[in-house]
Each structure stands twice: as structure tokens, then as C-alpha cells.
Short mmCIF file of C-alpha atoms in Angstrom, two decimals:
data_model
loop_
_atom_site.label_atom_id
_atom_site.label_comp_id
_atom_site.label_asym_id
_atom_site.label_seq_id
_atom_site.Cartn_x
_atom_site.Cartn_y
_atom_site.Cartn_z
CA UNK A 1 -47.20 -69.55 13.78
CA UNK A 2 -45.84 -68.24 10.70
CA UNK A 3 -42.97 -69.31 8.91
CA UNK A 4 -40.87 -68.81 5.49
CA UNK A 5 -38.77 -71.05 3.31
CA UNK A 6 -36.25 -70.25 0.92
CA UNK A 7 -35.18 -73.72 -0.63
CA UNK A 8 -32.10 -72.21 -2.43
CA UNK A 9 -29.63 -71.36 -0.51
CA UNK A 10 -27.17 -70.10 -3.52
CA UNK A 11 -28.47 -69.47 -7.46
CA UNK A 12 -25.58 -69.07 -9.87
CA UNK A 13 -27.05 -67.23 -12.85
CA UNK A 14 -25.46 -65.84 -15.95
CA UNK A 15 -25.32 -62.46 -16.11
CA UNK A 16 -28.46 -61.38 -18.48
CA UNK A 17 -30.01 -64.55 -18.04
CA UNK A 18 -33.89 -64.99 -16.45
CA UNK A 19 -33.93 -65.73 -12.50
CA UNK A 20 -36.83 -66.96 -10.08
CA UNK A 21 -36.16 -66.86 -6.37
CA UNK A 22 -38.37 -69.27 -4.49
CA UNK A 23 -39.63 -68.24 -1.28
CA UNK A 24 -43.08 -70.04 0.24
CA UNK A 25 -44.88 -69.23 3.79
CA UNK A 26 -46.86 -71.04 5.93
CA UNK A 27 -49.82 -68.62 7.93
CA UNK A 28 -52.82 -69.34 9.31
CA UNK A 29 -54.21 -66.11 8.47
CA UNK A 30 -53.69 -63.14 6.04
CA UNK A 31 -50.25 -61.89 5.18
CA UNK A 32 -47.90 -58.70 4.39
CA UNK A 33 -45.05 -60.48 2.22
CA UNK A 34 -41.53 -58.60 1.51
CA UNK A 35 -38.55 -59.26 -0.69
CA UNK A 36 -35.50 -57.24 1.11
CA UNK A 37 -32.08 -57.27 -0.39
CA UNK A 38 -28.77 -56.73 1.02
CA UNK A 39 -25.64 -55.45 -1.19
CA UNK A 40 -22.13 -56.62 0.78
CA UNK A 41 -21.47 -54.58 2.97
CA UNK A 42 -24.78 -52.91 3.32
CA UNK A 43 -27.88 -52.82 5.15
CA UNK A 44 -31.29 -54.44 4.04
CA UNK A 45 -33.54 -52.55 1.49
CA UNK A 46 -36.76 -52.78 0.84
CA UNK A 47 -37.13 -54.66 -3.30
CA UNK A 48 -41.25 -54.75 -2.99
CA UNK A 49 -43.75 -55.64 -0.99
CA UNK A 50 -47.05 -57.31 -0.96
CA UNK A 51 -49.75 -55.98 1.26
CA UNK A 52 -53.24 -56.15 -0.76
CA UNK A 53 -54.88 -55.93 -4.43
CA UNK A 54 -52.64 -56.97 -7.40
CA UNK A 55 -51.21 -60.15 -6.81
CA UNK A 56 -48.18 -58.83 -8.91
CA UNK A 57 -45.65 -56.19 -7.04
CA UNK A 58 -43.35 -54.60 -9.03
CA UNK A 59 -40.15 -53.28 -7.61
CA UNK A 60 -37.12 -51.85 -7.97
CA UNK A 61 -34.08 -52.47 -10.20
CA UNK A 62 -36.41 -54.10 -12.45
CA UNK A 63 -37.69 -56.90 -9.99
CA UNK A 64 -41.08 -58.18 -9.70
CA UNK A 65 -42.78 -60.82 -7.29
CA UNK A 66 -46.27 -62.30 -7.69
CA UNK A 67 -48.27 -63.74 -5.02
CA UNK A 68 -49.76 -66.96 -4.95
CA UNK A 69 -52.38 -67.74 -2.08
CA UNK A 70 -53.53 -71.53 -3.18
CA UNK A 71 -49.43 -72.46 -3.10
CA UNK A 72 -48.54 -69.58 -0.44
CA UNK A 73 -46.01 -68.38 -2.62
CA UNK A 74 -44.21 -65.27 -3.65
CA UNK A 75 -41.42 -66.13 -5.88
CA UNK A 76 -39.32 -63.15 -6.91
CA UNK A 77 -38.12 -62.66 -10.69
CA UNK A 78 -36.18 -60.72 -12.75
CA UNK A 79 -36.08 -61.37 -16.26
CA UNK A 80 -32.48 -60.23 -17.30
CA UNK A 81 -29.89 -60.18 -14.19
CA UNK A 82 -27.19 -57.65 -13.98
CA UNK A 83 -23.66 -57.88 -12.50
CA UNK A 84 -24.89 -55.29 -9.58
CA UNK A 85 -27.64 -57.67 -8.29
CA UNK A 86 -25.52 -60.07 -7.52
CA UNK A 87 -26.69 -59.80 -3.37
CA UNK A 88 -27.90 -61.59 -0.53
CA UNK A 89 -32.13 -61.39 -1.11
CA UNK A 90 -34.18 -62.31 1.93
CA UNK A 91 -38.11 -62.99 1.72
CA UNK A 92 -40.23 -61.91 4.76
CA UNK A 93 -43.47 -61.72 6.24
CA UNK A 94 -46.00 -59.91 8.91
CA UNK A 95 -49.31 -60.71 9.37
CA UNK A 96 -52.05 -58.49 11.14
CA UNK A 97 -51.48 -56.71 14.50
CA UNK A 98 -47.46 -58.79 14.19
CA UNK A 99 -44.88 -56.10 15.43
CA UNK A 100 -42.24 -57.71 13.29
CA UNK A 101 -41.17 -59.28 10.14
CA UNK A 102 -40.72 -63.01 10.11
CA UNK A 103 -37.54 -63.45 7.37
CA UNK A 104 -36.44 -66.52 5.53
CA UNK A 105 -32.44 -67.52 5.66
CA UNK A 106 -31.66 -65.99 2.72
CA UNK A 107 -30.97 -66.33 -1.15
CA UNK A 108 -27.00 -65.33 -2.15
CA UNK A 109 -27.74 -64.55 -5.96
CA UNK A 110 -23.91 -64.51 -7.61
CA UNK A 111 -24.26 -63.52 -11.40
CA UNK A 112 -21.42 -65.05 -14.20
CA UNK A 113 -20.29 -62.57 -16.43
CA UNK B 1 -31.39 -37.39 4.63
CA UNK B 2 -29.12 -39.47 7.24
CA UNK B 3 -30.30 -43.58 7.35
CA UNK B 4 -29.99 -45.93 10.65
CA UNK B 5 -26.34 -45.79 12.23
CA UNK B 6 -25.09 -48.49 14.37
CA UNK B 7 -21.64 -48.47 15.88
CA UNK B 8 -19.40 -50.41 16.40
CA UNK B 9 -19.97 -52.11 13.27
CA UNK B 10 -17.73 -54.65 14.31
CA UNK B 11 -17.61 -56.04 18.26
CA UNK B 12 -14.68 -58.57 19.13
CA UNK B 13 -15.19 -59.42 23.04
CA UNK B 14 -14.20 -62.68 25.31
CA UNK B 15 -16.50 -65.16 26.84
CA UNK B 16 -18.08 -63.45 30.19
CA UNK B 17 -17.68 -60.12 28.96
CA UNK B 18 -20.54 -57.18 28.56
CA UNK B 19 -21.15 -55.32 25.76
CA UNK B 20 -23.58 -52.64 23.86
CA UNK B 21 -24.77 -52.03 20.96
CA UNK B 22 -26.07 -48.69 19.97
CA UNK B 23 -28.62 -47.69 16.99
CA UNK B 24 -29.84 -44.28 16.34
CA UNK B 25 -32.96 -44.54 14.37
CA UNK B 26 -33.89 -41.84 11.48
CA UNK B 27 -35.00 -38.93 12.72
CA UNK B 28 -39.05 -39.00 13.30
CA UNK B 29 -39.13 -42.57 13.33
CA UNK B 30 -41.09 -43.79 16.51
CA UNK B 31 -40.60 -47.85 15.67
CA UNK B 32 -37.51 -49.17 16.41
CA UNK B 33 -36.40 -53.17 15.98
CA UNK B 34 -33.42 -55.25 16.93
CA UNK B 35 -32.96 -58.41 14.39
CA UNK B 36 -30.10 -61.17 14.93
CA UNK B 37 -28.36 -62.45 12.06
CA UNK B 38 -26.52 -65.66 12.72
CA UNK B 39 -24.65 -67.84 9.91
CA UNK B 40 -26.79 -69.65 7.29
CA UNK B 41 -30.29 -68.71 9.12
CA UNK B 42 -32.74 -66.00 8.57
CA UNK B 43 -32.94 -62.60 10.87
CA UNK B 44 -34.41 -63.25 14.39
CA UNK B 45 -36.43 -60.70 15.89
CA UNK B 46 -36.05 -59.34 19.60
CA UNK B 47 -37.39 -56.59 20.06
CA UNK B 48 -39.54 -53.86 19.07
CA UNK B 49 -39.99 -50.37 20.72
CA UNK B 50 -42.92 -48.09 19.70
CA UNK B 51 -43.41 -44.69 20.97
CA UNK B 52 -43.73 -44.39 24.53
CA UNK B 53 -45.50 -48.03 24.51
CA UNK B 54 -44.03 -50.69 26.54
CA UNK B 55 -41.38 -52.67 23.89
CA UNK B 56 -42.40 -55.78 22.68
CA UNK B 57 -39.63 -58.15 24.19
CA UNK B 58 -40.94 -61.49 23.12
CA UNK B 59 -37.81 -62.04 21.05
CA UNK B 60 -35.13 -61.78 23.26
CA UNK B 61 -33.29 -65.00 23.61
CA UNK B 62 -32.11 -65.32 27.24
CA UNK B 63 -32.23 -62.76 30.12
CA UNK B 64 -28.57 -61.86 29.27
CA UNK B 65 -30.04 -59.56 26.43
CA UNK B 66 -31.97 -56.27 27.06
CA UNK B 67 -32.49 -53.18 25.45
CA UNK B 68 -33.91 -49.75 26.05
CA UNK B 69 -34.43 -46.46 24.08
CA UNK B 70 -33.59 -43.27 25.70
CA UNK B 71 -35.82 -40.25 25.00
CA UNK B 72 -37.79 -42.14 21.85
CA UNK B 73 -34.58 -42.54 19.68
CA UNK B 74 -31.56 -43.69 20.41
CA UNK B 75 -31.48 -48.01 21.55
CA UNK B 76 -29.15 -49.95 22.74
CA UNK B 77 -28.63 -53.09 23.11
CA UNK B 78 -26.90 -54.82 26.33
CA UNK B 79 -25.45 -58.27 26.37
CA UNK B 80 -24.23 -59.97 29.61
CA UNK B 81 -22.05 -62.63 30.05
CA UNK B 82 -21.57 -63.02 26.39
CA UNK B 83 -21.67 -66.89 24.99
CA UNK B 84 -19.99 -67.97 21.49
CA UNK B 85 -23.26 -68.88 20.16
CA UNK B 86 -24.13 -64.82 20.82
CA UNK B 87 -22.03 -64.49 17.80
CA UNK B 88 -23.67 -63.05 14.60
CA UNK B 89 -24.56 -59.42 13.29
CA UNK B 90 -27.38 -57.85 15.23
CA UNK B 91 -29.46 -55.24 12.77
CA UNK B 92 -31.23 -52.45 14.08
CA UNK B 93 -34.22 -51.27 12.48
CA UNK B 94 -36.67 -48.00 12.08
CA UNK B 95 -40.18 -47.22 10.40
CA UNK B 96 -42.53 -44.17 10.73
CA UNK B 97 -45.67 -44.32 12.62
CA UNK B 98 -48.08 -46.82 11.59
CA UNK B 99 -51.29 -44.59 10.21
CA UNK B 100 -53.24 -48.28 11.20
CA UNK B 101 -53.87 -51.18 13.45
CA UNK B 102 -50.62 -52.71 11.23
CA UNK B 103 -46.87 -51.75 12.16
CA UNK B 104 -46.03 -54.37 9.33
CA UNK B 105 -47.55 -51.68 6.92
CA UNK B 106 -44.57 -49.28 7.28
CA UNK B 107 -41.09 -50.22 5.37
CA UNK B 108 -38.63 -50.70 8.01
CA UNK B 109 -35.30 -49.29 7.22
CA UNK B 110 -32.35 -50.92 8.24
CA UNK B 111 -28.93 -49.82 9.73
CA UNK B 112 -25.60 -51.39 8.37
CA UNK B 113 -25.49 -53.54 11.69
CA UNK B 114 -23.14 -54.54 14.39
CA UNK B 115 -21.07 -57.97 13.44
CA UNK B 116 -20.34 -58.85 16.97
CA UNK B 117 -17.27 -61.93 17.83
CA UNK B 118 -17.39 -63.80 20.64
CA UNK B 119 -14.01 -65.66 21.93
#
């Protein structure tokens, strides 16, 4: 079965600071990883996703996740946070002939002016 | 071009009652997903439609939920007898065609959702 933490439930940052959200899985076999973020008030969207290849995804609004296989990991980073991301981000996962996305309870990422 | 609708977007209904939710997918899409989002956990699938194929219902909670998709695009979702704990917002999602053996491949794009209050 397939599974996916997110220890941190909330990350306070400062706006323009660095910030690292953890997210680890636990497969059996080969996996499709996914950071998703949703703005108040809005729908998920897509940030990046991990499917083959590089092991670092680059995304949008300046995100970028790398994939780690030996500690099934795919920590998402940013290295300068802006007002505007402060969001809900949500990791996820699929793995080979799954019909759905397996998603982790969520990251609230507030940024300090 | 127009994203994933759902409406209401926000359901307030009493203990027993029935109720639907309705998603209209983006045009062309041919996947179609229901999530659950309940307080402080992650989104729970239910169910995925594909095509003609029959949906993949191996998330549904209880037998008090169901869904179907009219025609290969609009869904909705039927709860009966609603319970407290069927509180929570319930996201409908849509991707293209999957080109491979993978649906996972395609981005899914989500609607706003339906925040749905039980009494």
C-alpha cells in the first residue's frame, strides 16, 4: 500500500527567507510524486511533478522538489518565499496502473512580512 | 478556457437528509475523480470514472455514497442519509486521456469544491 507523510503540519517562514517542505512515501514499487498547492479559496494546482529522469523537478513560482529514492523523499523548496505563497501545499503520489493520487494532509505555509 | 465547476460550493443539510453534488469536468476531459477533504487529513479518493469504462469505486466510504456521469461529462455525487462525520469539502477532479498504461501521468485539474455541513 502506498502512503505519504507530511511531518509539518504548519511552517511559519519570513517572508524572503529559504523554506523546505518535508514530505516522505512509503511504496513498494515505482512512483509518480506531485507537489499540489491550494491558494484560499481556490482549487488545487499542479507546483511539479516527478514521473522519471532528473531527480530534480522544477516548478512553478520558483519552486523546486528533488527526489530521493534511498530516503523516499521529495522535499519541496523554495529559496526566497513571497507573501503570495503563503498556501495550503499538499504532496501526492500514484504509482503504475493506480487510478488515483494518494495525498498527504497537508503543509499550511504562512509567510511573516 | 473554462476550469472544473462544482456547485453548490457550499452544502448545509440535517442529519438523514440527501444531497448532490455536481462537477462538470473541462471540456474533452474523459477522467473524472471525486476526492474528500476532511479537517486536518489529506484528500481521500472515491472514485474515478474513465471514458465509457466501468468507474473505479473502490473509494467510496459506505453504500450511502454513489456517483455517476451522464453522457461522459457531467458527475454527480449522491449522499444518503447524511452522517456528521460526512462533513468536509468533496473535490472533483478532471485529466485528459492517458496516451499510456498510466492515468497518474496526466495532471488532474481540480474544481474549487463543494464544502458540505452536516447538522
Amino acid at each position: 500500500a502506498q502512503s505519504v507523510t507530511q511531518l509539518d503540519s504548519q511552517v511559519p517562514v519570513f517572508e524572503e527567507a529559504p523554506v523546505e517542505l518535508r514530505c516522505n512515501y512509503s511504496s513498494s514499487v515505482s512512483v509518480y510524486l506531485f507537489w499540489y498547492v491550494q491558494y484560499p479559496n481556490q482549487g488545487l494546482q499542479l507546483l511539479l511533478k516527478y514521473l522519471s529522469g532528473s531527480t530534480l523537478v522544477k516548478g512553478i513560482n520558483g519552486f523546486e522538489a528533488e527526489f530521493n529514492k534511498s530516503q523516499t523523499s521529495f522535499h519541496l523548496r523554495k529559496p526566497s518565499v513571497h507573501i503570495s505563497d503563503t498556501a495550503e501545499y499538499f504532496c501526492a503520489v500514484s504509482v503504475a496502473g493506480a487510478n488515483n493520487l494518494f495525498f498527504g494532509t497537508g503543509t499550511r505555509l504562512t509567510v511573516i512580512p | 478556457g473554462a476550469g472544473v465547476s462544482q456547485s453548490p460550493s457550499n452544502k448545509v443539510t440535517e442529519k438523514g437528509k440527501d444531497v448532490e453534488l455536481r462537477c462538470d469536468p473541462i471540456s474533452g476531459h474523459t477522467a473524472l475523480y471525486w476526492y474528500r477533504q476532511s479537517l486536518g487529513q489529506g484528500l481521500e479518493f472515491l472514485i474515478y470514472f474513465q471514458g465509457n469504462s466501468a468507474p473505479d469505486k473502490s473509494g467510496l466510504p459506505s453504500d450511502r455514497f454513489s456517483a455517476e456521469r451522464t453522457g461522459g461529462s457531467v458527475s454527480t455525487l449522491t449522499i444518503q442519509r447524511t452522517q456528521q462525520e460526512d462533513s468536509a469539502v468533496y473535490l472533483c477532479a478532471s485529466s485528459s486521456r492517458t496516451s499510456g498504461r498510466y492515468v497518474s501521468y496526466n495532471e488532474q485539474f481540480f474544481g474549487p469544491g463543494t464544502r458540505l455541513t452536516v447538522l
